[in-house]
Every structure is written in C-alpha cells, then in structure tokens.
Coordinates of C-alpha atoms and ligand atoms in Angstrom, one line a residue:
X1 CA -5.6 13.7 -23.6
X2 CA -8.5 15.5 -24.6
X3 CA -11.8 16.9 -23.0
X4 CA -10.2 16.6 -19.5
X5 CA -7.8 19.7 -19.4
X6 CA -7.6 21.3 -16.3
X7 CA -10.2 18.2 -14.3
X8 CA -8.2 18.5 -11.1
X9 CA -8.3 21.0 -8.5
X10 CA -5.1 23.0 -8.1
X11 CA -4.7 22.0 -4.6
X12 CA -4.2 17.8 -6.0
X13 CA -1.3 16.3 -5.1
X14 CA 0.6 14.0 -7.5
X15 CA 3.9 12.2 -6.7
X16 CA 4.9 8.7 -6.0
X17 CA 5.2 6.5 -3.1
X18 CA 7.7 4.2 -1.5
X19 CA 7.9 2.4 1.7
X20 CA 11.4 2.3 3.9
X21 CA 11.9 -1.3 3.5
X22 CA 12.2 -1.5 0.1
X23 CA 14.4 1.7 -0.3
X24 CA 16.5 2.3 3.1
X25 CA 19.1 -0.3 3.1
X26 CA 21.3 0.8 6.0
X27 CA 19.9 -2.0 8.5
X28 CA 21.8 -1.6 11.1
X29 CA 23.0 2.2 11.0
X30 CA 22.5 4.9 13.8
X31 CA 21.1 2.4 16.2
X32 CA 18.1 1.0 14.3
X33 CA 16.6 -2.1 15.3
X34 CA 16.1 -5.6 13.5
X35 CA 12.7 -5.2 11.9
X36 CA 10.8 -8.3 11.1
X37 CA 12.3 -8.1 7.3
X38 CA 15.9 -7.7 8.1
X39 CA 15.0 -11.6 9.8
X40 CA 12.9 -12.7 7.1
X41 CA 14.7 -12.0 4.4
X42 CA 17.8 -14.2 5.7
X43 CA 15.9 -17.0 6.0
X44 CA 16.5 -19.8 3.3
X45 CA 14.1 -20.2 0.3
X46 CA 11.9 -16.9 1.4
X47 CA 12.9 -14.3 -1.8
X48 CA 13.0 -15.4 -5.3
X49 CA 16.6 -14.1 -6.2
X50 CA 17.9 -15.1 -2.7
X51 CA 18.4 -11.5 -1.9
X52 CA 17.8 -9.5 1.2
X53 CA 17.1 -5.9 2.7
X54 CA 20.6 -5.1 3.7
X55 CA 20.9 -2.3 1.6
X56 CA 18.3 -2.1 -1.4
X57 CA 18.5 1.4 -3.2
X58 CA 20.3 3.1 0.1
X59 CA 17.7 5.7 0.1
X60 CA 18.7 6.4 3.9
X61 CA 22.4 7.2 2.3
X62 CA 20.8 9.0 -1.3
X63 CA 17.6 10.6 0.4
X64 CA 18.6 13.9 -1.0
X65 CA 19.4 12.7 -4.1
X66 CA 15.8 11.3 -4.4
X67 CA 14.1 14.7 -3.1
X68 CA 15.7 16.0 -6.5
X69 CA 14.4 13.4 -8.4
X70 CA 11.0 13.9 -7.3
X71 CA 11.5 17.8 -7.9
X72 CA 12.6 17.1 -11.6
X73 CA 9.8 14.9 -11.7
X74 CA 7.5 17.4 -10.9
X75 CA 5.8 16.2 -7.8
X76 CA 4.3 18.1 -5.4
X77 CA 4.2 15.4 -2.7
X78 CA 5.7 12.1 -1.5
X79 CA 4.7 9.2 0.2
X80 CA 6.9 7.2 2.0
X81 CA 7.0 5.2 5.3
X82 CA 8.7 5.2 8.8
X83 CA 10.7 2.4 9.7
X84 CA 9.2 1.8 13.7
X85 CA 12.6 0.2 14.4
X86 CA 14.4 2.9 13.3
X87 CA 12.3 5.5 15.9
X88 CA 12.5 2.7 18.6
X89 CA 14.5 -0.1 18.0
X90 CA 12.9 -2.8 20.2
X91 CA 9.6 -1.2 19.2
X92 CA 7.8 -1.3 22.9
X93 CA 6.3 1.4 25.1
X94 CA 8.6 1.2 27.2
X95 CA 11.8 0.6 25.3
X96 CA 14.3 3.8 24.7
X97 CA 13.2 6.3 21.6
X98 CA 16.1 6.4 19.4
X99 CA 17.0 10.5 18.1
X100 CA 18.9 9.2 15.4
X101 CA 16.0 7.8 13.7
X102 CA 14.6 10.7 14.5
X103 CA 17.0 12.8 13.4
X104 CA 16.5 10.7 10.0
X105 CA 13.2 11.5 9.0
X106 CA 13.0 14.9 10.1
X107 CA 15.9 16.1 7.7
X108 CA 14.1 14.2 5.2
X109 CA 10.8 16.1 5.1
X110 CA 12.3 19.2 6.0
X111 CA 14.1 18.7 2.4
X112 CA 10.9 17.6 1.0
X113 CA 9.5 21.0 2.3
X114 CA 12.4 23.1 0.9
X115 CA 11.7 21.7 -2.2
X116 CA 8.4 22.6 -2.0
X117 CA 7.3 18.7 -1.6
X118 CA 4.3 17.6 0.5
X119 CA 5.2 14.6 2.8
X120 CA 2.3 12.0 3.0
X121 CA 3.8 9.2 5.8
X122 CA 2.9 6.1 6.6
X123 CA 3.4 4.7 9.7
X124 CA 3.7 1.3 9.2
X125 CA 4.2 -0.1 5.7
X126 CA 4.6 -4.1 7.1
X127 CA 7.9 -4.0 9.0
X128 CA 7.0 -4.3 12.6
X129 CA 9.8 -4.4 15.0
X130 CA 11.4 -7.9 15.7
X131 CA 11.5 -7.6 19.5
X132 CA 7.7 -7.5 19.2
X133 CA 7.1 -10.6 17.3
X134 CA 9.7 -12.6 20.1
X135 CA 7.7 -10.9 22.5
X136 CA 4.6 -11.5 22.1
X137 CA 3.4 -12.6 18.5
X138 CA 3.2 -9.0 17.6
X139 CA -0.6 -8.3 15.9
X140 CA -1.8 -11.8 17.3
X141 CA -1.6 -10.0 20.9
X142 CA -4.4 -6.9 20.7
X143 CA -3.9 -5.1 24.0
X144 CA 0.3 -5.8 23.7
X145 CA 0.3 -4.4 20.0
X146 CA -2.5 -1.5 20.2
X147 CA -0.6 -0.2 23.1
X148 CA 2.7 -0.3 21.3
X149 CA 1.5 1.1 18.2
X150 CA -0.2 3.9 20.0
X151 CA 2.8 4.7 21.3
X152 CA 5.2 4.5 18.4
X153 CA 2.7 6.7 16.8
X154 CA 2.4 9.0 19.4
X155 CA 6.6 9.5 19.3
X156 CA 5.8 10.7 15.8
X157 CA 3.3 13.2 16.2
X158 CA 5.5 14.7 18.9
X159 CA 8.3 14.5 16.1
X160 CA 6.8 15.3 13.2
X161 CA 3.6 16.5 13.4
X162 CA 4.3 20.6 12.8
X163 CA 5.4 19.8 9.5
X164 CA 3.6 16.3 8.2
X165 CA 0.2 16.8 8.1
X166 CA -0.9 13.6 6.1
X167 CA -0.7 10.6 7.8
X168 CA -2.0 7.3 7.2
X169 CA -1.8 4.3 10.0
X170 CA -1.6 1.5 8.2
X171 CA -0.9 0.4 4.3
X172 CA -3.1 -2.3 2.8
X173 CA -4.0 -4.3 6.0
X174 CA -5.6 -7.1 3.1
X175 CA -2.8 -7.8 1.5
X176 CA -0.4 -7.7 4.5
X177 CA -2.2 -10.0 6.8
X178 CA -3.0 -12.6 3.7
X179 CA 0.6 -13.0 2.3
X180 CA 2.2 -12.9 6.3
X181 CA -0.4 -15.1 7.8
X182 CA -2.5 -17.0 5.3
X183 CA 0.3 -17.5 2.7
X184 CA 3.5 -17.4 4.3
X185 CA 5.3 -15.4 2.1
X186 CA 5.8 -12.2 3.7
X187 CA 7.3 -11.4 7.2
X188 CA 6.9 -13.2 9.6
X189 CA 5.6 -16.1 7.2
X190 CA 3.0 -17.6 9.5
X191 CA 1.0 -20.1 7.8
X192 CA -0.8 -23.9 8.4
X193 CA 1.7 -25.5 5.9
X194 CA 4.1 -27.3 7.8
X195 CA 6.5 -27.6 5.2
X196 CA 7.0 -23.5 4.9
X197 CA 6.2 -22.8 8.5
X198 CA 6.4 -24.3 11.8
X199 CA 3.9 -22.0 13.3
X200 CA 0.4 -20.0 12.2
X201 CA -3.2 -21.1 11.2
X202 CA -4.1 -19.9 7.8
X203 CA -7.6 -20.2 8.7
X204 CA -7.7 -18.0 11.7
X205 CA -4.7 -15.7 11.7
X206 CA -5.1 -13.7 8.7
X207 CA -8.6 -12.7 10.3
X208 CA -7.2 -12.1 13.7
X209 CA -4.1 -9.9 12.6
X210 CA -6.2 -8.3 10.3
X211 CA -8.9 -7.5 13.2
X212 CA -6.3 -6.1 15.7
X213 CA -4.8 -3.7 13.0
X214 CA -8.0 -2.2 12.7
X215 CA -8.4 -1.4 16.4
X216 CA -5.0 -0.2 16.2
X217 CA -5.7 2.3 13.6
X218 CA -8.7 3.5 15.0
X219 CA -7.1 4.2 18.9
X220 CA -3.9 6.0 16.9
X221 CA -6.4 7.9 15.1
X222 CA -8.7 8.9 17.9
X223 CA -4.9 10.0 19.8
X224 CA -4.0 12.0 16.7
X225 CA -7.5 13.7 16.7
X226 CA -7.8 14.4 20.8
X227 CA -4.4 15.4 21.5
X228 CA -2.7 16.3 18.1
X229 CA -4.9 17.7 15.0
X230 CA -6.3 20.6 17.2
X231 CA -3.0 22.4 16.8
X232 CA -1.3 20.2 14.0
X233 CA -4.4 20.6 11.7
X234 CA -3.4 17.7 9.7
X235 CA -5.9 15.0 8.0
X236 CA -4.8 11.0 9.3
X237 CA -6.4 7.9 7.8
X238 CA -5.9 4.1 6.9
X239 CA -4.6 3.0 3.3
X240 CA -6.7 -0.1 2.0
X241 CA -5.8 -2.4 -1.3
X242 CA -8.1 -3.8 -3.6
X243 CA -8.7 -4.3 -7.6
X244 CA -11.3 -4.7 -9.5
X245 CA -13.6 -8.0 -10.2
X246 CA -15.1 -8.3 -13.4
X247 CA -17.8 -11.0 -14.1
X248 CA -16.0 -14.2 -16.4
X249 CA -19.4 -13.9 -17.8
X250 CA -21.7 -11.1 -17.3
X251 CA -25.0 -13.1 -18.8
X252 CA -24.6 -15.4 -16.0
X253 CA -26.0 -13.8 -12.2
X254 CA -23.8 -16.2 -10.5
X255 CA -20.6 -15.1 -12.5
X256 CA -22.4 -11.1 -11.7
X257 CA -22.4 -11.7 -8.1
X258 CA -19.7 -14.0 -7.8
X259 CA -17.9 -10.4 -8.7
X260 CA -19.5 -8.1 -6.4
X261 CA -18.6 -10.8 -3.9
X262 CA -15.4 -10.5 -4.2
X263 CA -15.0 -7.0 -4.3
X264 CA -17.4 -7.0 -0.5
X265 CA -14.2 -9.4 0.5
X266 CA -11.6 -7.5 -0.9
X267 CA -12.8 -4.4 0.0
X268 CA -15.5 -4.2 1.8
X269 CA -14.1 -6.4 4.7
X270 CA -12.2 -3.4 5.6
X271 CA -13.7 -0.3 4.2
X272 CA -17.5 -1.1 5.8
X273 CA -16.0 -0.9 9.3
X274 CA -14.4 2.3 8.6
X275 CA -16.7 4.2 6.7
X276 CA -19.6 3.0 6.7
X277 CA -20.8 0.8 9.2
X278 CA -18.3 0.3 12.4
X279 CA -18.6 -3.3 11.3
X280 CA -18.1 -6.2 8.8
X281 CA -20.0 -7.1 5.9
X282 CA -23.0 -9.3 6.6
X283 CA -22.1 -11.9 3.8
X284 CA -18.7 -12.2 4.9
X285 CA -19.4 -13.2 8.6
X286 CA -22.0 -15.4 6.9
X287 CA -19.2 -17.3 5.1
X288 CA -16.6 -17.3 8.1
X289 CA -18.9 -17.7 10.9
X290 CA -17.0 -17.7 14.2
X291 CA -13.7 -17.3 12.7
X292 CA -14.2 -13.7 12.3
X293 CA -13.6 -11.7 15.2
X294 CA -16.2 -9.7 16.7
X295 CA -16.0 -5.6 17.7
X296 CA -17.2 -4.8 21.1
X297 CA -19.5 -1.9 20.6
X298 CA -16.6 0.2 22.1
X299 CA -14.4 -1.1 19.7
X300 CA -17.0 -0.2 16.6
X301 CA -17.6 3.0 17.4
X302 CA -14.2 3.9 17.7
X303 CA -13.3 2.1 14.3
X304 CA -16.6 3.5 12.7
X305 CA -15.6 7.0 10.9
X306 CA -11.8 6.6 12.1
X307 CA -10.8 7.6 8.8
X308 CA -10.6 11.4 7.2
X309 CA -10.5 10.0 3.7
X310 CA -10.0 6.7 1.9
X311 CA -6.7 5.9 1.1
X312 CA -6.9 3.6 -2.1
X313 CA -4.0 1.2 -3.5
X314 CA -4.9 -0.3 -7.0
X315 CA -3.0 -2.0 -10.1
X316 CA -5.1 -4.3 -11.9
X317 CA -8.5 -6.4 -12.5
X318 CA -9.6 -9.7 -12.5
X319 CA -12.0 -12.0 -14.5
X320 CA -14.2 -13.7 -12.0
X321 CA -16.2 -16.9 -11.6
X322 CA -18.6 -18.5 -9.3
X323 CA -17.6 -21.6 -7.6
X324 CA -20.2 -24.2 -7.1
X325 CA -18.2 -26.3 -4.3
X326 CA -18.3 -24.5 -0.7
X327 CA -15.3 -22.2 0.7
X328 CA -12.8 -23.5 2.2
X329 CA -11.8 -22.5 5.7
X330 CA -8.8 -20.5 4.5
X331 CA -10.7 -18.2 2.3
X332 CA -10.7 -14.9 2.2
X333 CA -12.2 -13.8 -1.4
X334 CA -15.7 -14.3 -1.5
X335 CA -15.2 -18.3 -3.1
X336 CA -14.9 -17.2 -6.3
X337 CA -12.4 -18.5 -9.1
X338 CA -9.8 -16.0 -10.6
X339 CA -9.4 -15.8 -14.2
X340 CA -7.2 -15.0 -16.9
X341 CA -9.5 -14.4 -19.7
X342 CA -13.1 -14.1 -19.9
X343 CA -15.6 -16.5 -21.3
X344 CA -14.9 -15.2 -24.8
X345 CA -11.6 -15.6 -24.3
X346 CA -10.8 -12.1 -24.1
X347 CA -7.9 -11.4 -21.8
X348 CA -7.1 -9.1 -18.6
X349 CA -5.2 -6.3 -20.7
X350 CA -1.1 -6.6 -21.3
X351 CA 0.7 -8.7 -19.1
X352 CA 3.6 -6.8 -16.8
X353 CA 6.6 -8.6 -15.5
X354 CA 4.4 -9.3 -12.2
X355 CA 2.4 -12.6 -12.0
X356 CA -0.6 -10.8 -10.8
X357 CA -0.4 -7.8 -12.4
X358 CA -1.6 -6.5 -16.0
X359 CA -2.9 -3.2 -17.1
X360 CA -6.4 -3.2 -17.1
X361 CA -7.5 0.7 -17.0
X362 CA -10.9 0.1 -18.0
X363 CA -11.7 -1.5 -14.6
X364 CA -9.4 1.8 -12.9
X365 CA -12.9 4.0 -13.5
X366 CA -15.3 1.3 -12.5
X367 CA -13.7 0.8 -8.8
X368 CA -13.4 4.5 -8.4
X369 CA -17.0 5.1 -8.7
X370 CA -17.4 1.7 -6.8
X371 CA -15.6 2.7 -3.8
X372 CA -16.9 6.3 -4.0
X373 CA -20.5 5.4 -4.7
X374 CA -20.3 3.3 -1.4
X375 CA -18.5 5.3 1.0
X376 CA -18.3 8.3 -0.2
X377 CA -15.5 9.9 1.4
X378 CA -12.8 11.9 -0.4
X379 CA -10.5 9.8 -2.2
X380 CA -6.8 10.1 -1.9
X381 CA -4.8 7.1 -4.2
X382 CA -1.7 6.2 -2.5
X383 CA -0.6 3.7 -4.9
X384 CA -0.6 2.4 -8.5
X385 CA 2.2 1.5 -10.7
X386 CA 3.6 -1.4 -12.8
X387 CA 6.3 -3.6 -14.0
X388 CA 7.6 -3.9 -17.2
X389 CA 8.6 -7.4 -19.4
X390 CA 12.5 -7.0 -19.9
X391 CA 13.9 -4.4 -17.4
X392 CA 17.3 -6.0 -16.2
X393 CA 19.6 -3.3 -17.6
X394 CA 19.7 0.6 -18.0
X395 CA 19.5 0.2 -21.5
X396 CA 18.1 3.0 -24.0
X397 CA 15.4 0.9 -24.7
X398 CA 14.7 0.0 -20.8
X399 CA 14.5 3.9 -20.4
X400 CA 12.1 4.7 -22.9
X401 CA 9.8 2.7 -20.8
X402 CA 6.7 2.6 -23.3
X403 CA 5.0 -0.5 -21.5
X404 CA 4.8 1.6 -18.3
X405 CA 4.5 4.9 -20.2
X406 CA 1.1 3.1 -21.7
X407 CA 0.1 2.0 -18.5
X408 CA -0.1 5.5 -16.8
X409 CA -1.4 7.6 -19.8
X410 CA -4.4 5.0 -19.8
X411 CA -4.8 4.9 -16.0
X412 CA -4.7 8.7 -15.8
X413 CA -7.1 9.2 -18.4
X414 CA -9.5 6.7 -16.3
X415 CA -9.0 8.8 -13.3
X416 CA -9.5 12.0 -15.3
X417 CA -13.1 11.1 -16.7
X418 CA -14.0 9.2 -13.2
X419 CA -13.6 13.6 -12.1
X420 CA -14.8 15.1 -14.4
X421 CA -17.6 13.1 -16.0
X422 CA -18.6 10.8 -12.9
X423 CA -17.9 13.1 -10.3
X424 CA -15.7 10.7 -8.1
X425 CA -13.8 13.0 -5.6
X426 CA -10.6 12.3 -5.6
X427 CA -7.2 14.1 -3.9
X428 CA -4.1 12.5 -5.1
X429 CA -2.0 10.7 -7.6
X430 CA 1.0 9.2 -6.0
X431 CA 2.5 6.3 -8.3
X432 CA 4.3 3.2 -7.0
X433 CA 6.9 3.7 -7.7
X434 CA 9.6 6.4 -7.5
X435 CA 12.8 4.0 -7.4
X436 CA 13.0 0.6 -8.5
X437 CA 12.9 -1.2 -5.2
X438 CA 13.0 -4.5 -3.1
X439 CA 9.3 -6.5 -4.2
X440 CA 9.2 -7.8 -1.0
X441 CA 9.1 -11.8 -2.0
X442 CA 10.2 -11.3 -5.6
X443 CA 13.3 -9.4 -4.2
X444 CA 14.9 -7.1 -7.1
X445 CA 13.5 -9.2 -9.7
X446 CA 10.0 -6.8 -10.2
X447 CA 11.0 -3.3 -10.8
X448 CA 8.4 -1.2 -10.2
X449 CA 10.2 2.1 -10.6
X450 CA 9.8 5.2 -12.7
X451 CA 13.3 5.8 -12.1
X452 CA 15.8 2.7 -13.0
X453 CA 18.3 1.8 -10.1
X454 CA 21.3 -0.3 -10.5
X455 CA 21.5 -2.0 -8.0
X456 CA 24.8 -3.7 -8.2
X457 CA 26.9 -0.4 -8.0
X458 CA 27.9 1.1 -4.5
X459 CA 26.0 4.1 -5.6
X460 CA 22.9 2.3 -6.5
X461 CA 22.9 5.0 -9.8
X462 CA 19.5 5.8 -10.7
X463 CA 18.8 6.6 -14.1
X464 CA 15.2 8.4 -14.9
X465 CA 12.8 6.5 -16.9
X466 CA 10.7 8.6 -20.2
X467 CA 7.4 7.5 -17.9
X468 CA 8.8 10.0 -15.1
X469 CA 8.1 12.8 -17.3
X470 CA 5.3 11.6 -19.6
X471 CA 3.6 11.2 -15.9
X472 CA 4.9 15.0 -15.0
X473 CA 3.4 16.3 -18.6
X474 CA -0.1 14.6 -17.8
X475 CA -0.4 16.3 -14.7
X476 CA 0.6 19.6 -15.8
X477 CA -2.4 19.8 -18.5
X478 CA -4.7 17.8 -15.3
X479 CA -4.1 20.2 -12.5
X480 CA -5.4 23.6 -12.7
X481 CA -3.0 26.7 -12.6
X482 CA -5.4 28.8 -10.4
Ligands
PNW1 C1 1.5 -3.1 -2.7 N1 -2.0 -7.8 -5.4 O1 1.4 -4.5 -2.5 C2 2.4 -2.6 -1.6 O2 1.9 -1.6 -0.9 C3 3.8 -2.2 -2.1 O3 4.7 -2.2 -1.0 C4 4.2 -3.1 -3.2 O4 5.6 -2.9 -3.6 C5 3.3 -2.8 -4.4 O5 1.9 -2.9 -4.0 C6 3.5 -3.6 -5.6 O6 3.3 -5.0 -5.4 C7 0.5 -5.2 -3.3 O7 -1.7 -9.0 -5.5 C8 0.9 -6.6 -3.4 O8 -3.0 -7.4 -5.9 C9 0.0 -7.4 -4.1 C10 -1.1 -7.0 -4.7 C11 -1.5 -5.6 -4.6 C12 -0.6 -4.8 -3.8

C-alpha cells in the first residue's frame, strides 16, 4: 500500500470484534440465565443447519486461548459483548446479580490488559434475558426495559468500569429490531406472518423496539456520564449499522435520490437523533406518519448528543432504484428497490458466501465521508469483515484465505485514503471477525472468522487464517510508531 504509510495516529486501535452469543457456548454454566437465543435457537425451522447456541466456539471455556490469538495477531484491542444473563440471570432490577458471571468477564479483560489488549464492550449485542420477554415483551415495554437496562448497565460500571473504558450500549439497533420484529428471523422472531409467528406487527414493532432502545441508550449513557466517567474517565456510545447505496443509475435524479433515501433510512433514522438533531429525519416520519414514535422533548434532549463518538458497522453496498408504486406499511428503507447490478450491468463487487454480502470497497470511502460529513463526530468502526465461497474444512487452501485477504487489503486501503486524503476522523479498526462463529440465522454455515474453528471437535481447534496476519502487516505500516 503506497502513499498512506504511517496515516493513523499511534494511539488507533485495531483488533476484531465478537459478540458472546456467537462465541460463549457454556449456556447454562455458573448460574447464567436463558437468554432469548438459548430459546430461539431450539425452536423448529429458525437456523439454517438446525443448529443452536449450546456451545458454539466455547470461548467462555478457551477465553485465554483467544486472548493469545489476538496477541499473535497483533491487536491492540478487542471488542466483545456481555451476556446480560450471565451478570443477572433473570435480567430484572430487582432479580439477584450473579458473581460468577461476574467473575467471568473480569478475568477476561484483566488478561486482555496483561496482554497489553484494550477491551471495547458492548453491552448488549441482541441477547436480552428470557425472563424479560415472558415478563413483559422486553423492548415493546419502555419504562419496564429502560429501567432494567439501566440497571444491568449500572452492575457493570460498578464491575468493570476501572479497567473498561470503551463502552458502547447497544450494537446495530437497525438491523436488530428489523430481522427480530419485522422479519422474524432473529430472537424473539416477532413478525405479522402468521405462518412464522403467532405474535408481532411488522408494521409497528420494528419502529417501537427500535424507539425504546434509543431512550435506553441515552438514560444508560447519561448514568455512565453523571455517576461513572468523572472518576472512570472512559468514552461510552451506541454502535449503528449501515452500508452504502449507490444509484442503479446515476443519470436518473430519481435513481440519485432514491439512494440518498435509503442511506437517511438506514442511517440516518438513528444517527440524526443522536448526533445531530435529538430527532428523526423529516422524510422518514413523512413516509411512516403515525407509526413512528414520537420523543418527548425530555426524551430528545436526553438522546440528542448521547453519544461520544459514532460507532460504525459496515460490509458491503448496494445498487439502488426508485420505486414508482407507494411504500408499504412495513417498510423501513426509504421504498427503494435493491439491486444486484447496475443499469450497465455492472455488478456489486465479488460475491462472499453471505447472501447479502459482497466486497464492494469503493463504496467503504464514500460512507465514511458520508457519515463524517454529516455528523461529524469521531469515528470508531466496530465491525467489518466477510465470508468466503468454500470454507467447510481447515484445509491449506481454506487457510490461505485470499478471498478475505482481498477483501481487507482493499477495505483498508479505502479507510487509509478516507484519513489521509479526505480527512475523515476515524479511531479504530476492529474486524468481524476473530473466530468463526454462530451467524445467528445461518448457524455455522457463514464463517466469518479470521481464525478457522472446527467446530465439531470438543476443543473447537482454531486454526489461524493468512488474512490474520496480512491484516496485522497492514496495520503495522498504517499506525505510526511515535
Ligand atoms: C452484524 N446486513 O450483523 C452483527 O453485528 C454481527 O453479530 C454479525 O455476525 C455480523 O454483522 C455479520 O452478519 C449484520 O444485512 C447483519 O447488511 C446483516 C447486515 C449487516 C450486519
């Protein structure tokens, strides 16, 4: 990579991320409680290979062995996320704290520490306690679940808080309350279809759960900030998804801001009330009307600037059309059509093993200085990673992982110029993933690891992928020495 030597401040932090479940395994060890997963992913017809989260990669057994992994790989921080039911197993404010889960997570960053690794933590990465959805519908009750999460996030300050000082609330609040309540594939698979659920309203839900995780970020965040960061001194915000939309036709306006459209859904649906305007986007509550929930002006103020950076998730880009029928009640993307190819027939970028997912770094340096050019707040990227077509087996072939190993070198090289030529300000690079893990619908059959894990043996043996340490060299000549 030439020209961008030395781009990144020494103090970046690259690494990878994970999320507990689709590493832990160890369900129901040291008293944790049923999260909404462990349920889920019993059910009948819910995961593609039939599998479930009973014990994934056993990180909670191997958590040591991974620390070592991420030293070898040369990371200087890790991401990963606390399993509420672990820290209180029927997840309530006024259910019992549980010091094993506790104990957990403490020896796990005080190894990441030892090892000189940062530990980023996200405190909930989609696996809300069961008890809460018997309870009381977890996120479709606002005062029942900002009160809980409050507390469960209060518990780890107290715990963790003199030695994590990155924390984000929530992870991707889009695409968690869009596949859970709109399409009823992910926990706990709320949707109007009758046939796949018996409960949920596609229309309203997603909106609502949505809605209500935003207040709950914002009143953890404003407890971090009064009664924590004082003396903790650490930085706390919200991780958000989104990926780039590029016009199907760029010579047609409607195709151009059929686009923008989607990325003021995608993106901006969230992001405005945060950092920018302490509510939703005009032409979104134009196209949902009532649907969408309104913030008191308590509630904005207290969401507006609840952030200290912008946490950013992104894989991949989409060709995007107009659409000349109206929405439909259930949408949530602007009305816009998602395409394949472009009008000339010109395609995404190569195709990964995940139906959604290509590698498209062009579009990488065009939502950077999208997302920085409208908020700008300090980027940190939490996420971004890829499948590969063909990885069943630890082969030689599998471990020389070119397809990923292209995907990264290009991405990086997007990030690099979006520094040093755009002047996008941006913190982190922490890749999804370190381990090949559980793809929460698609089970073990998408692997988005940079470190192969069989999955079959009892010691779940992880063998390092070439991408590990083509990703370690890139950063190396990236990050300045001094
Ligand atoms: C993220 N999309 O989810 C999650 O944070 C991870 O837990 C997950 O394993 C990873 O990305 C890979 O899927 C996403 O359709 C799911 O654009 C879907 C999309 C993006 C992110």
């Amino acid at each position: 990579m030439k020209g961008v030597e030395n781009c990144l401040d020494k103090d970046f932090y690259f690494g990878y991320a994970t999320a507990a479940v689709q590493i832990e395994g160890a369900w129901n060890v040291d008293d944790k409680g049923l999260s909404i997963w462990d349920k889920f992913s019993h059910l009948p017809n819910k995961i593609k290979d039939d599998t479930n989260v009973d014990e994934t990669a056993e990180a909670y057994k191997f958590y040591k062995e991974d620390v070592q992994l991420l030293k070898s790989y040369g990371a200087n921080a890790y991401r990963f996320s606390i399993a509420w039911s672990r820290i209180i197993p029927l997840g309530g404010r006024n259910d019992p704290v549980n010091a094993k889960g506790i104990e957990f997570y403490s020896n796990l960053i005080d190894e990441l520490l030892a090892n000189g690794i940062t530990p980023f933590v996200t405190l909930f990465h989609w696996d809300t306690p069961q008890a809460l959805e018997d309870r009381y519908n977890s996120f479709l009750n606002k005062e029942e679940f900002v009160a809980d999460f409050c507390n469960y996030a209060k518990v780890c300050y107290e715990a963790f808080g003199d030695r994590v000082k990155h924390w984000i609330t929530f992870n991707e609040p889009e695409v968690y309350s869009a596949c859970a309540y709109l399409a009823g594939i992910f926990a706990p698979g709320r949707c109007s279809d009758r046939s796949k659920s018996s409960e949920g309203n596609s229309s309203t839900e997603p909106l609502i759960v949505s809605h209500n995780m935003l207040i709950a970020h914002a009143n953890a965040v404003k407890i971090y900030r009064t009664e924590f960061q004082p003396t903790q001194k650490g930085t706390i915000g919200i991780t958000l998804s989104g990926n780039w939309a590029e016009p199907w036709n760029p010579n047609d306006p409607r195709d151009v801001s059929a686009a923008e459209r989607m990325l003021v859904f995608d993106i901006a649906r969230f992001a405005d009330p945060v950092f920018k305007s302490g509510d939703y986007p005009p032409e979104v509550r134009d196209q949902m009307g009532d649907r969408l929930p309104t913030f008191t002006p308590e509630e904005s103020a207290l969401v507006l600037g609840s952030s200290d950076f912008y946490g950013m998730n992104t894989y991949t880009a989409f060709y995007i059309k107009h659409k000349d029928t109206p929405a439909d009640d259930t949408d949530t993307k602007g009305n816009v059509v998602y395409e394949e190819t472009n009008w000339e027939g010109k395609p995404r970028g190569p195709k990964s093993a995940t139906d959604w997912l290509c590698t498209t770094p062009w579009a990488f340096r065009k939502l950077l200085n999208w997302i920085y050019a409208r908020y700008k707040y300090p980027i940190y990227l939490t996420e971004q990673g890829t499948t590969a077509p063909g990885e069943t087996a630890p082969t030689e072939d599998v471990l020389n992982d070119t397809f990923r190993i292209d995907y990264y070198t290009s991405y990086v090289e997007s990030l690099a110029l979006a520094v040093k030529e755009d002047g996008v300000v941006v913190k982190s690079y922490l890749a999804w993933s370190l381990l090949d893990n559980w793809e929460w619908a698609n089970g073990f059959t998408d692997r988005f690891g940079v470190t192969f894990v069989d999955f079959s043996s009892p010691e779940k043996t992880r063998y390092p992928k070439k991408s590990a340490y083509v990703l370690k060299e890139l950063f190396q000549n990236l990050i300045k020495n001094e």
